[in-house]
Short mmCIF file of C-alpha atoms in Angstrom, two decimals:
data_model
loop_
_atom_site.label_atom_id
_atom_site.label_comp_id
_atom_site.label_asym_id
_atom_site.label_seq_id
_atom_site.Cartn_x
_atom_site.Cartn_y
_atom_site.Cartn_z
CA UNK A 25 -16.76 39.14 -27.26
CA UNK A 26 -17.14 40.62 -23.84
CA UNK A 27 -14.05 41.58 -21.91
CA UNK A 28 -13.57 41.85 -18.22
CA UNK A 29 -11.24 44.55 -16.97
CA UNK A 30 -10.60 44.66 -13.28
CA UNK A 31 -7.64 45.03 -10.96
CA UNK A 32 -6.46 41.45 -11.63
CA UNK A 33 -6.10 41.90 -15.42
CA UNK A 34 -8.00 40.86 -18.51
CA UNK A 35 -9.94 37.67 -18.95
CA UNK A 36 -7.50 36.54 -21.66
CA UNK A 37 -4.68 36.60 -19.11
CA UNK A 38 -6.86 34.69 -16.68
CA UNK A 39 -7.56 32.11 -19.36
CA UNK A 40 -3.84 31.69 -20.04
CA UNK A 41 -3.38 30.84 -16.37
CA UNK A 42 -6.36 28.48 -16.54
CA UNK A 43 -4.80 26.78 -19.57
CA UNK A 44 -1.55 26.39 -17.66
CA UNK A 45 -3.41 24.84 -14.71
CA UNK A 46 -5.21 22.40 -17.02
CA UNK A 47 -1.98 21.47 -18.78
CA UNK A 48 -0.30 20.78 -15.43
CA UNK A 49 -3.25 18.65 -14.32
CA UNK A 50 -3.10 16.77 -17.62
CA UNK A 51 0.59 15.98 -17.05
CA UNK A 52 -0.21 14.53 -13.63
CA UNK A 53 -3.02 12.41 -15.07
CA UNK A 54 -0.76 11.18 -17.87
CA UNK A 55 1.75 10.02 -15.26
CA UNK A 56 -1.03 8.19 -13.41
CA UNK A 57 -2.21 6.69 -16.70
CA UNK A 58 1.27 5.26 -17.36
CA UNK A 59 1.24 3.79 -13.85
CA UNK A 60 -2.21 2.30 -14.50
CA UNK A 61 -0.97 0.68 -17.73
CA UNK A 62 2.00 -0.75 -15.85
CA UNK A 63 -0.28 -1.99 -13.08
CA UNK A 64 -2.30 -3.90 -15.66
CA UNK A 65 0.83 -5.49 -17.09
CA UNK A 66 2.15 -6.44 -13.65
CA UNK A 67 -1.18 -8.00 -12.66
CA UNK A 68 -1.23 -10.07 -15.85
CA UNK A 69 2.30 -11.30 -15.15
CA UNK A 70 1.57 -11.69 -11.42
CA UNK A 71 4.65 -9.63 -10.62
CA UNK A 72 3.98 -8.86 -6.97
CA UNK A 73 7.19 -6.90 -6.42
CA UNK A 74 6.53 -4.58 -9.36
CA UNK A 75 2.89 -4.19 -8.29
CA UNK A 76 4.05 -3.08 -4.87
CA UNK A 77 6.55 -0.59 -6.31
CA UNK A 78 3.86 0.70 -8.68
CA UNK A 79 1.47 1.18 -5.76
CA UNK A 80 4.11 3.27 -3.97
CA UNK A 81 4.52 5.42 -7.09
CA UNK A 82 0.75 5.80 -7.34
CA UNK A 83 0.58 6.93 -3.69
CA UNK A 84 3.38 9.40 -4.39
CA UNK A 85 1.82 11.02 -7.47
CA UNK A 86 -1.93 10.86 -6.76
CA UNK A 87 -1.84 13.69 -4.18
CA UNK A 88 -0.06 15.92 -6.71
CA UNK A 89 -2.78 15.24 -9.28
CA UNK A 90 -5.46 15.94 -6.68
CA UNK A 91 -3.80 19.23 -5.69
CA UNK A 92 -3.60 20.23 -9.33
CA UNK A 93 -7.29 19.44 -9.87
CA UNK A 94 -8.30 21.36 -6.75
CA UNK A 95 -6.23 24.38 -7.82
CA UNK A 96 -7.91 24.39 -11.24
CA UNK A 97 -11.40 24.01 -9.75
CA UNK A 98 -10.79 26.87 -7.31
CA UNK A 99 -9.46 29.09 -10.06
CA UNK A 100 -12.48 28.36 -12.28
CA UNK A 101 -14.80 29.13 -9.36
CA UNK A 102 -12.99 32.43 -8.79
CA UNK A 103 -13.23 33.39 -12.47
CA UNK A 104 -16.89 32.44 -12.52
CA UNK A 105 -17.57 34.53 -9.42
CA UNK A 106 -15.89 37.57 -10.98
CA UNK A 107 -17.92 37.39 -14.20
CA UNK A 108 -21.18 36.34 -12.51
CA UNK A 109 -21.45 32.81 -13.92
CA UNK A 110 -22.60 30.08 -11.57
CA UNK A 111 -20.53 26.89 -12.03
CA UNK A 112 -22.24 24.44 -11.77
CA UNK A 113 -24.83 24.53 -13.38
CA UNK A 114 -22.91 26.67 -15.86
CA UNK A 115 -19.96 25.29 -17.79
CA UNK A 116 -16.35 26.41 -18.01
CA UNK A 117 -16.96 27.31 -21.64
CA UNK A 118 -19.43 29.96 -20.41
CA UNK A 119 -16.39 31.85 -19.13
CA UNK A 120 -14.97 31.96 -22.63
CA UNK A 121 -17.69 34.41 -23.73
CA UNK A 122 -15.51 37.03 -22.07
CA UNK A 123 -12.42 36.51 -24.24
CA UNK A 124 -11.21 36.50 -27.85
CA UNK A 125 -11.42 33.57 -30.31
CA UNK A 126 -7.73 32.62 -30.11
CA UNK A 127 -7.89 32.37 -26.32
CA UNK A 128 -11.16 30.45 -26.57
CA UNK A 129 -9.54 27.92 -28.95
CA UNK A 130 -6.49 27.54 -26.70
CA UNK A 131 -8.55 26.97 -23.56
CA UNK A 132 -10.90 24.58 -25.37
CA UNK A 133 -7.96 22.56 -26.71
CA UNK A 134 -6.43 22.24 -23.22
CA UNK A 135 -9.80 21.34 -21.76
CA UNK A 136 -10.39 18.65 -24.39
CA UNK A 137 -6.91 17.22 -23.86
CA UNK A 138 -7.50 17.08 -20.09
CA UNK A 139 -10.91 15.44 -20.55
CA UNK A 140 -9.41 12.87 -22.92
CA UNK A 141 -6.61 11.96 -20.53
CA UNK A 142 -8.97 11.80 -17.55
CA UNK A 143 -11.33 9.58 -19.56
CA UNK A 144 -8.54 7.18 -20.56
CA UNK A 145 -7.37 7.06 -16.95
CA UNK A 146 -10.88 6.26 -15.70
CA UNK A 147 -11.26 3.54 -18.35
CA UNK A 148 -7.88 1.98 -17.49
CA UNK A 149 -8.70 2.05 -13.78
CA UNK A 150 -11.99 0.26 -14.51
CA UNK A 151 -10.15 -2.38 -16.56
CA UNK A 152 -7.60 -2.83 -13.76
CA UNK A 153 -10.39 -3.17 -11.20
CA UNK A 154 -12.01 -5.92 -13.32
CA UNK A 155 -8.67 -7.70 -13.74
CA UNK A 156 -7.97 -7.47 -10.01
CA UNK A 157 -11.40 -8.98 -9.24
CA UNK A 158 -10.68 -11.79 -11.69
CA UNK A 159 -7.27 -12.42 -10.09
CA UNK A 160 -8.81 -12.57 -6.62
CA UNK A 161 -11.53 -14.96 -7.82
CA UNK A 162 -8.92 -17.12 -9.54
CA UNK A 163 -6.71 -17.23 -6.45
CA UNK A 164 -9.75 -18.13 -4.35
CA UNK A 165 -10.65 -20.99 -6.67
CA UNK A 166 -7.05 -22.23 -6.82
CA UNK A 167 -6.79 -22.19 -3.03
CA UNK A 168 -10.04 -24.17 -2.75
CA UNK A 169 -8.65 -26.78 -5.15
CA UNK A 170 -5.35 -26.89 -3.27
CA UNK A 171 -7.13 -27.20 0.10
CA UNK A 172 -9.33 -30.00 -1.22
CA UNK A 173 -6.30 -31.82 -2.61
CA UNK A 174 -4.32 -31.55 0.62
CA UNK A 175 -7.19 -32.53 2.91
CA UNK A 176 -8.54 -35.37 0.79
CA UNK A 177 -5.35 -36.84 -0.65
CA UNK A 178 -2.18 -35.50 0.94
CA UNK A 179 -0.09 -38.29 -0.59
CA UNK A 180 -1.11 -37.15 -4.08
CA UNK A 181 0.23 -33.64 -3.48
CA UNK A 182 3.41 -34.28 -1.52
CA UNK A 183 6.09 -36.92 -1.94
CA UNK A 184 7.94 -38.70 0.85
CA UNK A 185 10.53 -35.90 0.94
CA UNK A 186 7.82 -33.30 1.80
CA UNK A 187 8.15 -31.66 -1.63
CA UNK A 188 5.22 -31.19 -3.96
CA UNK A 189 4.85 -33.83 -6.62
CA UNK A 190 4.83 -33.02 -10.31
CA UNK A 191 1.34 -34.38 -10.71
CA UNK A 192 -2.06 -33.40 -9.47
CA UNK A 193 -3.72 -30.09 -8.66
CA UNK A 194 -1.51 -29.47 -5.61
CA UNK A 195 1.53 -28.74 -7.75
CA UNK A 196 0.25 -25.74 -9.71
CA UNK A 197 0.38 -22.94 -7.12
CA UNK A 198 3.57 -20.97 -7.38
CA UNK A 199 3.66 -17.32 -6.28
CA UNK A 200 0.39 -15.46 -6.52
CA UNK A 201 -0.56 -11.82 -5.99
#
């Protein structure tokens, strides 16, 4: 174990602050992950109002997560500069050579938790993107069918009272995202 003693304190203290920054970032990503799960559910149920509210929540919390990530990245860069490690190409774990085993385990656990949450968030966002593309394709196909029905056989889609009939492809569009 190498230790770094300078005017800002020991490396173990610096690592405790780094752990705190990673834990805060993880909390922000967990909040975004819950919103991503909800977004998926709302898209499946075509709940436009909830999707809109969820989007507002996402816009509210994403900047906080970004600020947290930036603060952690800056702090890691500062620690790396002080000990003479170049990140990248070096890794954050290279900084842990300058601290004791307990601190190393604590930082590694926080880093793994953050990576896991960020990975699950990225995966959920990819799933949501695929679902959104499917929904858009489906809506496009449904609108083509509806347009064809109305242009080719308007009497088959609408009754004499200008309401949609219960039969035919013109009667299946309700409220879509």
